[in-house]
Short mmCIF file of C-alpha atoms in Angstrom, two decimals:
data_model
loop_
_atom_site.label_atom_id
_atom_site.label_comp_id
_atom_site.label_asym_id
_atom_site.label_seq_id
_atom_site.Cartn_x
_atom_site.Cartn_y
_atom_site.Cartn_z
CA TRP A 112 -2.49 -39.00 -50.43
CA SER A 113 -2.60 -36.00 -48.24
CA SER A 114 -1.96 -33.31 -50.81
CA LEU A 115 -5.59 -32.86 -51.72
CA PRO A 116 -6.37 -29.15 -51.41
CA ARG A 117 -7.77 -29.88 -47.95
CA ARG A 118 -8.09 -26.25 -46.94
CA HIS A 119 -9.92 -24.25 -49.52
CA THR A 120 -7.23 -21.68 -49.93
CA ALA A 121 -5.22 -20.80 -52.99
CA ARG A 122 -2.02 -21.58 -51.15
CA GLN A 123 -2.90 -25.18 -50.44
CA THR A 124 -4.03 -26.04 -53.98
CA PRO A 125 -1.18 -27.70 -55.89
CA ALA A 126 0.56 -25.34 -58.29
CA ALA A 127 -0.27 -25.71 -61.98
CA ASN A 128 2.97 -27.57 -62.83
CA GLU A 129 2.58 -29.93 -59.95
CA ARG A 130 -1.07 -30.52 -60.92
CA ARG A 131 -0.12 -31.34 -64.51
CA GLU A 132 2.45 -33.90 -63.36
CA LYS A 133 0.01 -35.41 -60.88
CA LYS A 134 -2.68 -35.77 -63.56
CA THR A 135 -0.28 -37.55 -65.93
CA THR A 136 0.90 -39.80 -63.14
CA LYS A 137 -2.64 -40.76 -62.18
CA LYS A 138 -3.50 -41.51 -65.83
CA ARG A 139 -0.51 -43.87 -65.96
CA LEU A 140 -1.60 -45.55 -62.74
CA LYS A 141 -5.17 -45.92 -63.96
CA ALA A 142 -3.89 -47.40 -67.22
CA SER A 143 -2.00 -50.06 -65.22
CA ASP A 144 -3.79 -52.95 -63.53
CA LEU A 145 -3.04 -51.48 -60.10
CA GLN A 146 -5.94 -50.71 -57.82
CA LEU A 147 -5.95 -47.14 -56.63
CA ARG A 148 -7.46 -45.48 -53.57
CA PHE A 149 -7.08 -41.98 -52.21
CA CYS A 150 -6.79 -41.57 -48.42
CA THR A 151 -7.26 -38.06 -47.06
CA ASN A 152 -7.90 -36.56 -43.63
CA GLU A 153 -10.09 -33.86 -45.20
CA THR A 154 -12.78 -33.05 -42.63
CA GLN A 155 -14.10 -29.69 -43.74
CA ALA A 156 -16.02 -30.79 -46.83
CA ALA A 157 -18.06 -33.84 -47.78
CA ARG A 158 -16.42 -36.14 -50.36
CA GLU A 159 -18.86 -35.15 -53.10
CA THR A 160 -17.80 -31.53 -52.73
CA PHE A 161 -14.05 -31.91 -52.81
CA VAL A 162 -14.07 -34.66 -55.46
CA ALA A 163 -16.16 -32.37 -57.69
CA LYS A 164 -13.58 -29.65 -57.12
CA LEU A 165 -10.75 -32.00 -58.11
CA GLN A 166 -12.69 -33.13 -61.17
CA ARG A 167 -13.09 -29.48 -62.21
CA LEU A 168 -9.33 -29.15 -61.86
CA GLY A 169 -9.04 -32.03 -64.35
CA PHE A 170 -8.34 -34.94 -62.02
CA ASP A 171 -9.76 -38.31 -63.04
CA ILE A 172 -11.13 -39.33 -59.63
CA LEU A 173 -14.36 -40.88 -58.32
CA VAL A 174 -16.04 -40.47 -54.93
CA SER A 175 -15.89 -44.26 -54.48
CA GLU A 176 -12.09 -44.14 -54.67
CA VAL A 177 -11.77 -41.60 -51.85
CA PHE A 178 -11.49 -42.56 -48.18
CA SER A 179 -11.83 -39.85 -45.57
CA PRO A 180 -12.53 -39.88 -41.81
CA ALA A 181 -16.17 -38.74 -41.83
CA PRO A 182 -17.70 -41.64 -43.83
CA ALA A 183 -15.46 -44.05 -41.91
CA ALA A 184 -16.83 -42.62 -38.66
CA ALA A 185 -20.41 -42.76 -39.95
CA ALA A 186 -19.92 -46.46 -40.70
CA VAL A 187 -18.50 -47.12 -37.22
CA LEU A 188 -21.38 -45.24 -35.56
CA LYS A 189 -24.03 -47.21 -37.46
CA GLU A 190 -22.26 -50.52 -36.83
CA ARG A 191 -22.12 -49.85 -33.09
CA GLY A 192 -25.57 -48.26 -32.75
CA LEU A 193 -24.10 -44.92 -31.68
CA ARG A 194 -25.86 -41.56 -31.99
CA PRO A 195 -23.37 -38.69 -32.25
CA HIS A 196 -23.37 -35.15 -30.98
CA LEU A 197 -21.43 -33.55 -33.86
CA LEU A 198 -18.89 -30.76 -33.49
CA VAL A 199 -17.73 -30.56 -37.10
CA TYR A 200 -17.48 -28.04 -39.93
CA ASP A 201 -20.87 -27.34 -41.53
CA GLY A 202 -19.62 -28.60 -44.91
CA LEU A 203 -19.05 -32.03 -43.41
CA LEU A 204 -22.57 -32.50 -42.03
CA PRO A 205 -23.92 -34.25 -45.19
CA GLU A 206 -21.61 -37.21 -44.49
CA PHE A 207 -23.68 -37.87 -41.34
CA ASP A 208 -27.12 -37.44 -42.91
CA SER A 209 -27.84 -41.16 -42.62
CA VAL A 210 -26.83 -41.36 -38.94
CA ASP A 211 -29.40 -40.98 -36.13
CA GLN A 212 -28.37 -37.92 -34.12
CA SER A 213 -31.19 -37.88 -31.58
CA ASN A 214 -30.46 -38.31 -27.87
CA PRO A 215 -26.67 -38.54 -28.39
CA ASN A 216 -24.57 -41.23 -26.70
CA CYS A 217 -21.18 -40.12 -28.04
CA VAL A 218 -19.39 -37.04 -29.40
CA VAL A 219 -17.67 -36.72 -32.78
CA ILE A 220 -15.27 -33.83 -33.39
CA GLY A 221 -13.66 -32.84 -36.68
CA ASP A 222 -11.71 -29.77 -37.65
CA ALA A 223 -14.61 -27.46 -36.82
CA ALA A 224 -12.50 -24.30 -37.30
CA GLU A 225 -14.61 -21.22 -36.41
CA LYS A 226 -17.16 -23.54 -34.85
CA PHE A 227 -14.61 -24.36 -32.11
CA THR A 228 -16.14 -21.70 -29.87
CA TYR A 229 -16.01 -21.63 -26.07
CA GLN A 230 -19.76 -22.37 -26.05
CA ASN A 231 -19.57 -25.30 -28.49
CA LEU A 232 -16.64 -26.86 -26.66
CA ASN A 233 -18.45 -26.58 -23.32
CA GLU A 234 -21.52 -28.14 -24.93
CA ALA A 235 -19.55 -31.11 -26.30
CA PHE A 236 -17.95 -31.48 -22.86
CA ARG A 237 -21.35 -31.50 -21.13
CA VAL A 238 -22.71 -34.16 -23.50
CA LEU A 239 -19.69 -36.32 -22.65
CA THR A 240 -19.93 -35.84 -18.88
CA ASP A 241 -23.66 -36.60 -18.93
CA LEU A 242 -22.96 -40.04 -20.44
CA GLU A 243 -22.50 -43.04 -18.21
CA LYS A 244 -19.67 -44.18 -20.49
CA PRO A 245 -18.29 -41.07 -22.26
CA LEU A 246 -17.17 -41.84 -25.81
CA LEU A 247 -15.29 -39.37 -28.01
CA PHE A 248 -14.38 -39.85 -31.67
CA SER A 249 -11.89 -37.54 -33.34
CA LEU A 250 -11.67 -37.21 -37.11
CA GLY A 251 -7.88 -37.15 -37.27
CA GLN A 252 -5.40 -35.94 -34.68
CA GLY A 253 -3.54 -33.21 -36.55
CA ARG A 254 -1.76 -30.65 -34.38
CA TYR A 255 -2.05 -27.61 -36.65
CA TYR A 256 -2.14 -26.54 -40.27
CA LYS A 257 -1.33 -23.50 -42.33
CA GLU A 258 -3.78 -21.25 -44.11
CA THR A 259 -3.12 -18.11 -46.07
CA ASP A 260 -3.76 -16.01 -42.94
CA GLY A 261 -1.53 -18.08 -40.66
CA LEU A 262 -1.30 -21.23 -38.56
CA LYS A 263 -4.47 -22.73 -37.08
CA LEU A 264 -4.94 -25.30 -34.33
CA ASP A 265 -6.16 -28.58 -35.83
CA VAL A 266 -8.66 -31.05 -34.40
CA GLY A 267 -5.99 -32.93 -32.41
CA ALA A 268 -5.53 -29.99 -30.05
CA TYR A 269 -9.25 -29.86 -29.22
CA MET A 270 -9.29 -33.64 -28.90
CA LYS A 271 -6.58 -33.34 -26.22
CA ALA A 272 -8.57 -30.64 -24.39
CA LEU A 273 -11.66 -32.85 -24.17
CA GLU A 274 -9.61 -35.96 -23.34
CA TYR A 275 -8.08 -34.14 -20.38
CA ALA A 276 -11.31 -32.58 -19.15
CA CYS A 277 -13.21 -35.90 -19.35
CA ASP A 278 -10.27 -38.13 -18.35
CA LEU A 279 -10.73 -40.38 -21.39
CA LYS A 280 -8.92 -41.43 -24.58
CA ALA A 281 -10.54 -40.51 -27.89
CA GLU A 282 -10.92 -43.01 -30.71
CA VAL A 283 -9.16 -41.50 -33.71
CA VAL A 284 -10.83 -42.12 -37.07
CA GLY A 285 -8.75 -41.40 -40.19
CA LYS A 286 -5.01 -41.47 -40.76
CA PRO A 287 -2.86 -42.67 -38.97
CA SER A 288 -5.34 -45.08 -37.37
CA PRO A 289 -4.61 -48.66 -38.55
CA THR A 290 -8.36 -49.43 -38.59
CA PHE A 291 -8.79 -46.65 -41.14
CA PHE A 292 -6.14 -48.11 -43.44
CA GLN A 293 -7.61 -51.58 -42.88
CA SER A 294 -11.03 -50.40 -44.06
CA VAL A 295 -9.41 -49.24 -47.31
CA LEU A 296 -7.65 -52.60 -47.75
CA ASN A 297 -10.97 -54.37 -47.12
CA ASP A 298 -12.54 -52.32 -49.89
CA MET A 299 -9.72 -53.36 -52.25
CA GLY A 300 -9.79 -57.00 -51.16
CA LEU A 301 -6.07 -56.90 -50.42
CA GLN A 302 -3.75 -57.99 -47.63
CA PRO A 303 -1.51 -55.28 -46.12
CA HIS A 304 1.68 -56.72 -47.70
CA GLU A 305 0.07 -56.40 -51.15
CA ALA A 306 -0.46 -52.66 -50.82
CA LEU A 307 1.77 -49.61 -50.91
CA MET A 308 0.96 -46.23 -49.36
CA ILE A 309 2.46 -43.11 -50.94
CA GLY A 310 2.15 -39.84 -49.03
CA ASP A 311 3.89 -36.64 -47.99
CA ASP A 312 3.07 -36.86 -44.26
CA LEU A 313 5.60 -39.11 -42.55
CA VAL A 314 3.63 -39.89 -39.40
CA ASN A 315 0.05 -39.93 -40.70
CA ASP A 316 0.61 -41.46 -44.16
CA VAL A 317 3.77 -43.55 -43.91
CA GLY A 318 3.77 -44.45 -40.20
CA GLY A 319 0.05 -45.23 -40.10
CA ALA A 320 0.26 -47.49 -43.17
CA GLN A 321 3.29 -49.29 -41.77
CA ARG A 322 1.57 -49.91 -38.43
CA CYS A 323 -1.17 -51.58 -40.48
CA GLY A 324 1.40 -53.87 -42.16
CA MET A 325 1.71 -51.97 -45.46
CA ARG A 326 4.83 -50.50 -46.98
CA GLY A 327 5.01 -46.70 -46.86
CA VAL A 328 6.80 -44.39 -49.29
CA GLN A 329 7.25 -40.70 -48.56
CA VAL A 330 7.36 -38.05 -51.29
CA ARG A 331 9.41 -34.90 -50.82
CA THR A 332 6.48 -32.54 -51.46
CA GLY A 333 3.83 -30.76 -49.37
CA LYS A 334 4.20 -31.69 -45.72
CA TYR A 335 7.63 -33.29 -46.18
CA ARG A 336 10.30 -31.77 -43.93
CA PRO A 337 14.08 -32.39 -44.26
CA GLY A 338 14.17 -33.83 -40.72
CA ASP A 339 11.73 -36.57 -41.74
CA GLU A 340 14.52 -38.82 -43.01
CA THR A 341 15.98 -39.02 -39.49
CA HIS A 342 12.65 -39.12 -37.60
CA PRO A 343 12.99 -40.94 -34.25
CA ALA A 344 9.82 -43.06 -34.63
CA VAL A 345 9.01 -43.53 -38.33
CA THR A 346 11.32 -44.65 -41.17
CA ALA A 347 9.82 -44.71 -44.66
CA ASP A 348 10.46 -47.78 -46.84
CA ALA A 349 11.60 -45.29 -49.46
CA THR A 350 11.72 -41.53 -49.92
CA VAL A 351 11.38 -40.10 -53.45
CA ASP A 352 11.17 -36.63 -54.91
CA SER A 353 7.61 -36.76 -56.18
CA LEU A 354 4.55 -38.90 -56.79
CA ALA A 355 5.71 -39.30 -60.44
CA ARG A 356 9.06 -40.76 -59.30
CA ALA A 357 7.28 -43.11 -56.86
CA VAL A 358 4.99 -44.35 -59.66
CA ASP A 359 7.93 -44.75 -62.09
CA ALA A 360 9.69 -47.00 -59.58
CA LEU A 361 6.53 -48.93 -58.83
CA LEU A 362 5.65 -49.62 -62.48
CA ARG A 363 9.28 -50.50 -63.31
CA GLN A 364 9.33 -52.96 -60.40
CA ARG A 365 6.08 -54.58 -61.58
CA GLN A 366 7.45 -55.05 -65.10
CA GLN A 367 10.48 -56.79 -63.64
CA THR A 368 8.46 -59.05 -61.31
CA PRO A 369 6.66 -61.77 -63.31
CA TRP B 200 -8.27 -22.66 0.79
CA SER B 201 -10.14 -23.28 -2.43
CA SER B 202 -13.67 -22.36 -1.37
CA LEU B 203 -13.29 -18.71 -2.13
CA PRO B 204 -16.18 -17.69 -4.39
CA ARG B 205 -13.87 -18.11 -7.38
CA ARG B 206 -16.64 -17.93 -9.95
CA HIS B 207 -18.81 -14.92 -9.47
CA THR B 208 -22.03 -16.83 -9.27
CA ALA B 209 -24.50 -17.10 -6.45
CA ARG B 210 -24.06 -20.85 -6.44
CA GLN B 211 -20.37 -20.80 -5.69
CA THR B 212 -20.54 -18.29 -2.86
CA PRO B 213 -20.63 -20.12 0.49
CA ALA B 214 -24.13 -20.29 1.97
CA ALA B 215 -24.90 -17.90 4.84
CA ASN B 216 -24.55 -20.58 7.55
CA GLU B 217 -21.30 -21.83 6.15
CA ARG B 218 -20.04 -18.24 5.90
CA ARG B 219 -20.92 -17.54 9.52
CA GLU B 220 -19.02 -20.63 10.68
CA LYS B 221 -16.05 -19.76 8.50
CA LYS B 222 -15.91 -16.22 9.88
CA THR B 223 -15.94 -17.48 13.47
CA THR B 224 -13.29 -20.05 12.63
CA LYS B 225 -11.01 -17.47 11.02
CA LYS B 226 -11.44 -15.15 14.04
CA ARG B 227 -10.32 -18.00 16.30
CA LEU B 228 -7.33 -18.70 14.06
CA LYS B 229 -6.37 -15.02 13.97
CA ALA B 230 -6.64 -14.86 17.75
CA SER B 231 -4.17 -17.74 18.03
CA ASP B 232 -0.46 -17.27 17.37
CA LEU B 233 -0.70 -19.29 14.15
CA GLN B 234 0.35 -17.66 10.91
CA LEU B 235 -2.37 -17.79 8.30
CA ARG B 236 -2.26 -17.63 4.49
CA PHE B 237 -4.99 -18.18 1.92
CA CYS B 238 -4.06 -20.11 -1.24
CA THR B 239 -6.51 -19.91 -4.12
CA ASN B 240 -6.41 -20.72 -7.82
CA GLU B 241 -8.72 -17.80 -8.55
CA THR B 242 -7.69 -16.49 -11.98
CA GLN B 243 -10.67 -14.41 -13.08
CA ALA B 244 -10.24 -11.46 -10.75
CA ALA B 245 -7.29 -9.57 -9.32
CA ARG B 246 -6.67 -10.11 -5.59
CA GLU B 247 -7.79 -6.58 -4.69
CA THR B 248 -11.18 -7.27 -6.26
CA PHE B 249 -12.00 -10.59 -4.66
CA VAL B 250 -10.52 -9.69 -1.29
CA ALA B 251 -12.73 -6.58 -1.27
CA LYS B 252 -15.70 -8.80 -2.03
CA LEU B 253 -14.82 -11.13 0.86
CA GLN B 254 -14.35 -8.13 3.18
CA ARG B 255 -17.82 -6.90 2.19
CA LEU B 256 -19.13 -10.36 3.12
CA GLY B 257 -17.58 -9.82 6.55
CA PHE B 258 -14.36 -11.83 6.25
CA ASP B 259 -11.34 -10.48 8.12
CA ILE B 260 -8.80 -10.94 5.34
CA LEU B 261 -5.99 -8.88 3.80
CA VAL B 262 -4.61 -8.86 0.25
CA SER B 263 -1.16 -9.63 1.66
CA GLU B 264 -2.46 -12.89 3.13
CA VAL B 265 -3.78 -14.16 -0.20
CA PHE B 266 -1.69 -16.18 -2.65
CA SER B 267 -3.03 -16.75 -6.15
CA PRO B 268 -1.44 -17.84 -9.44
CA ALA B 269 -1.36 -14.48 -11.25
CA PRO B 270 0.92 -12.54 -8.86
CA ALA B 271 3.08 -15.68 -8.51
CA ALA B 272 3.39 -15.78 -12.31
CA ALA B 273 4.11 -12.04 -12.50
CA ALA B 274 6.98 -12.54 -10.01
CA VAL B 275 8.39 -15.46 -12.04
CA LEU B 276 8.18 -13.46 -15.28
CA LYS B 277 10.02 -10.48 -13.80
CA GLU B 278 12.64 -12.70 -12.18
CA ARG B 279 13.37 -14.46 -15.48
CA GLY B 280 13.13 -11.39 -17.71
CA LEU B 281 10.10 -12.79 -19.60
CA ARG B 282 7.56 -10.71 -21.50
CA PRO B 283 4.18 -12.48 -21.68
CA HIS B 284 1.51 -12.66 -24.32
CA LEU B 285 -1.52 -12.88 -22.00
CA LEU B 286 -4.61 -14.98 -22.65
CA VAL B 287 -6.44 -14.34 -19.38
CA TYR B 288 -9.75 -12.98 -18.13
CA ASP B 289 -9.94 -9.18 -18.37
CA GLY B 290 -10.43 -8.91 -14.60
CA LEU B 291 -7.01 -10.48 -14.07
CA LEU B 292 -5.04 -8.05 -16.24
CA PRO B 293 -4.25 -5.60 -13.37
CA GLU B 294 -2.07 -8.30 -11.76
CA PHE B 295 0.27 -7.99 -14.77
CA ASP B 296 0.37 -4.16 -14.93
CA SER B 297 3.96 -4.09 -13.73
CA VAL B 298 5.16 -6.66 -16.27
CA ASP B 299 6.60 -5.64 -19.65
CA GLN B 300 4.32 -7.13 -22.31
CA SER B 301 6.04 -5.78 -25.41
CA ASN B 302 7.54 -8.16 -27.98
CA PRO B 303 6.42 -11.30 -26.08
CA ASN B 304 8.79 -14.21 -25.49
CA CYS B 305 6.32 -16.49 -23.67
CA VAL B 306 2.57 -17.10 -23.32
CA VAL B 307 0.56 -17.06 -20.09
CA ILE B 308 -2.94 -18.56 -20.03
CA GLY B 309 -5.47 -18.38 -17.22
CA ASP B 310 -9.12 -19.32 -17.13
CA ALA B 311 -9.99 -16.87 -19.89
CA ALA B 312 -13.59 -18.17 -20.19
CA GLU B 313 -15.37 -16.36 -23.07
CA LYS B 314 -11.98 -15.08 -24.20
CA PHE B 315 -11.04 -18.66 -25.14
CA THR B 316 -12.13 -18.04 -28.73
CA TYR B 317 -10.85 -19.88 -31.81
CA GLN B 318 -9.08 -16.67 -32.84
CA ASN B 319 -7.42 -16.03 -29.45
CA LEU B 320 -6.24 -19.64 -29.17
CA ASN B 321 -4.76 -19.53 -32.68
CA GLU B 322 -3.05 -16.26 -31.77
CA ALA B 323 -1.51 -17.72 -28.59
CA PHE B 324 -0.41 -20.73 -30.64
CA ARG B 325 1.24 -18.51 -33.28
CA VAL B 326 3.13 -16.54 -30.63
CA LEU B 327 4.45 -19.84 -29.25
CA THR B 328 5.47 -21.28 -32.63
CA ASP B 329 7.23 -18.03 -33.59
CA LEU B 330 9.50 -18.35 -30.55
CA GLU B 331 12.83 -20.11 -30.83
CA LYS B 332 12.17 -21.70 -27.43
CA PRO B 333 8.38 -21.78 -26.91
CA LEU B 334 7.43 -21.24 -23.26
CA LEU B 335 3.91 -21.64 -21.91
CA PHE B 336 2.75 -20.81 -18.37
CA SER B 337 -0.64 -22.00 -17.17
CA LEU B 338 -2.36 -20.43 -14.16
CA GLY B 339 -3.60 -23.70 -12.70
CA GLN B 340 -4.48 -26.94 -14.45
CA GLY B 341 -8.14 -27.44 -13.50
CA ARG B 342 -10.14 -29.71 -15.81
CA TYR B 343 -13.56 -28.08 -15.43
CA TYR B 344 -15.78 -26.23 -12.99
CA LYS B 345 -19.45 -25.69 -12.41
CA GLU B 346 -21.36 -22.47 -12.89
CA THR B 347 -25.04 -21.81 -12.48
CA ASP B 348 -25.58 -22.43 -16.22
CA GLY B 349 -23.59 -25.66 -16.32
CA LEU B 350 -20.11 -27.16 -16.52
CA LYS B 351 -17.30 -25.20 -18.17
CA LEU B 352 -13.90 -26.32 -19.42
CA ASP B 353 -11.17 -24.92 -17.15
CA VAL B 354 -7.72 -23.64 -18.10
CA GLY B 355 -6.14 -27.12 -17.90
CA ALA B 356 -8.04 -28.27 -20.99
CA TYR B 357 -6.73 -25.35 -23.06
CA MET B 358 -3.26 -25.87 -21.63
CA LYS B 359 -3.37 -29.46 -22.96
CA ALA B 360 -4.50 -28.23 -26.40
CA LEU B 361 -1.55 -25.85 -26.69
CA GLU B 362 0.89 -28.38 -25.21
CA TYR B 363 -0.10 -30.89 -27.90
CA ALA B 364 -0.07 -28.41 -30.78
CA CYS B 365 3.35 -27.01 -29.79
CA ASP B 366 4.80 -30.31 -28.53
CA LEU B 367 5.82 -28.79 -25.19
CA LYS B 368 5.05 -29.06 -21.47
CA ALA B 369 3.53 -26.01 -19.77
CA GLU B 370 4.85 -24.67 -16.47
CA VAL B 371 1.90 -24.69 -14.08
CA VAL B 372 1.76 -21.76 -11.67
CA GLY B 373 -0.64 -22.09 -8.72
CA LYS B 374 -1.88 -25.15 -6.86
CA PRO B 375 -0.83 -28.00 -7.01
CA SER B 376 2.62 -26.80 -8.09
CA PRO B 377 5.13 -27.31 -5.25
CA THR B 378 6.93 -24.07 -6.22
CA PHE B 379 3.67 -22.21 -5.55
CA PHE B 380 3.34 -23.69 -2.06
CA GLN B 381 7.03 -23.04 -1.46
CA SER B 382 6.59 -19.34 -2.26
CA VAL B 383 3.89 -19.18 0.42
CA LEU B 384 6.17 -20.92 2.95
CA ASN B 385 8.95 -18.47 2.07
CA ASP B 386 6.60 -15.60 2.84
CA MET B 387 5.81 -17.15 6.22
CA GLY B 388 9.45 -17.99 6.96
CA LEU B 389 8.51 -21.61 7.67
CA GLN B 390 9.79 -25.05 6.73
CA PRO B 391 7.29 -27.40 5.06
CA HIS B 392 7.03 -29.67 8.12
CA GLU B 393 5.97 -26.66 10.22
CA ALA B 394 2.95 -25.90 8.05
CA LEU B 395 -0.45 -27.49 7.51
CA MET B 396 -2.63 -27.08 4.42
CA ILE B 397 -6.40 -27.34 4.81
CA GLY B 398 -8.50 -27.56 1.67
CA ASP B 399 -11.45 -29.20 -0.05
CA ASP B 400 -9.64 -30.19 -3.27
CA LEU B 401 -7.78 -33.48 -2.72
CA VAL B 402 -5.36 -33.23 -5.64
CA ASN B 403 -4.75 -29.49 -5.84
CA ASP B 404 -4.81 -28.58 -2.12
CA VAL B 405 -3.83 -31.73 -0.23
CA GLY B 406 -1.70 -33.52 -2.84
CA GLY B 407 0.14 -30.37 -3.91
CA ALA B 408 0.96 -29.41 -0.30
CA GLN B 409 2.14 -32.94 0.48
CA ARG B 410 4.44 -32.99 -2.55
CA CYS B 411 5.98 -29.84 -1.12
CA GLY B 412 6.61 -31.59 2.23
CA MET B 413 3.64 -30.17 4.16
CA ARG B 414 0.85 -32.08 5.83
CA GLY B 415 -2.51 -31.86 4.05
CA VAL B 416 -5.99 -32.07 5.60
CA GLN B 417 -9.09 -32.38 3.48
CA VAL B 418 -12.45 -30.93 4.52
CA ARG B 419 -15.68 -32.61 3.40
CA THR B 420 -17.10 -29.45 1.82
CA GLY B 421 -17.12 -27.88 -1.65
CA LYS B 422 -15.07 -29.95 -4.07
CA TYR B 423 -14.86 -32.96 -1.73
CA ARG B 424 -16.18 -36.17 -3.32
CA PRO B 425 -16.90 -39.40 -1.42
CA GLY B 426 -14.35 -41.26 -3.61
CA ASP B 427 -11.57 -38.95 -2.37
CA GLU B 428 -10.91 -41.11 0.69
CA THR B 429 -9.88 -44.02 -1.56
CA HIS B 430 -8.10 -41.93 -4.24
CA PRO B 431 -5.37 -43.94 -6.02
CA ALA B 432 -2.70 -41.23 -5.86
CA VAL B 433 -3.38 -38.88 -2.92
CA THR B 434 -4.13 -39.78 0.73
CA ALA B 435 -4.90 -36.88 3.07
CA ASP B 436 -3.19 -36.82 6.46
CA ALA B 437 -6.68 -36.34 7.87
CA THR B 438 -10.20 -35.81 6.57
CA VAL B 439 -12.64 -33.75 8.64
CA ASP B 440 -16.17 -32.50 8.15
CA SER B 441 -15.45 -28.79 7.98
CA LEU B 442 -12.87 -26.06 8.39
CA ALA B 443 -14.20 -25.47 11.93
CA ARG B 444 -13.51 -29.12 12.87
CA ALA B 445 -10.01 -28.92 11.36
CA VAL B 446 -9.24 -25.78 13.37
CA ASP B 447 -10.68 -27.33 16.58
CA ALA B 448 -8.31 -30.28 16.20
CA LEU B 449 -5.38 -28.04 15.36
CA LEU B 450 -5.86 -25.69 18.32
CA ARG B 451 -6.46 -28.62 20.70
CA GLN B 452 -3.26 -30.27 19.49
CA ARG B 453 -1.30 -27.05 20.01
CA GLN B 454 -2.58 -26.69 23.60
CA GLN B 455 -1.42 -30.23 24.31
CA THR B 456 2.03 -29.73 22.76
CA PRO B 457 4.21 -27.53 24.99
#
């Protein structure tokens, strides 16, 4: 689900009609026996913050149902005994409160926006080059996004800059990384073939889920582009007009399957 | 010749001893009947400025003997009727005075240093995405360089960021681009096999010249690294301790060849 209002701009927040339909749809899903998780590449705010915002907008959603790159990265860092130098948006810092950040032995970048300064990028680069085995994590690999005042370079572009300068390959945390989707399946106690991903981003939502062994359905909203249905690399298992239509089909199918 | 003081820091300027040897060596070369050109990837100052600085340091060198990416790019732009949006260091702007910069239909980036801000990068990106056929020129493709206050990301890193965001391949102007070396050969009226490149940067000086059909000699000064002699992709035709040794060998060889 990538249509969370990930940039805090009026433009990116779903319109009132769309919101009303989404709320109804989620109520129907919650009323079914289907397990539900929300996967977002939001990396400018901690989950608590954007879930609270969605709750204020009337969405029935819990922090525990939301999967985003930062907590996934925090878990990986702790598991592997890594101490990050963080180049992320200030609002995201709380997600790393429980991670030791002294004497860093890796770098984590998110969509740092205005914090992507020449000085901060050079600093992240120096931390990497000072390491015997440079290790870079990137919270997503988006190329760009749109805000009310125009297009902005996303974290993927800065990831490529550091990859080139350090001659390394970053580990991407978040969609479309299969390990990210797998961590969500683990939380649900499901096998990939038992789960269905619905999203508007063909490559990050649908393609990522499929590479993990799940089915992927694209909705013709948000990031959907007409060319998606003839994309050279990713073919959705189905393409439907909206989340409501996807849920209709899903619930109908379940009623028919004993 | 990549050991010009390309960053205006005490550290990068050749030490007094080295300078004295270089001056003597260049006098000997000038006294011979060999044609001489200086190829640098300097993109922070216009040729007039850094040649004047070298002249003040006692080097016998003329602007017309120096080849750097900015004037090469300006020539390409004029030849192809292109109007650049420039993201370069202020000191380099004079090199583009004669180029129409209205209503840009391409982007040119150099090592803009502090001008590589989040805002300026987004602006360059927007110019590219607004074009029907986005076209990016990069003045060199260096990964990083060293200044007195530490390592800095070079233009190549920002080139990669824009390449990824716009899904395009930049045209690199300057070393190691074969078209750059060819423009120098054209100026000398020579065929590649008649020319020899001497430099301290294995990939940009030696490898670039070799790809253009010239011989390439590496000197063990400046950017030379011990691993260069076993580099996986580039093997110098010869490796010598200094420019003076390279010129000794060259002049000796010429005396022996009738």
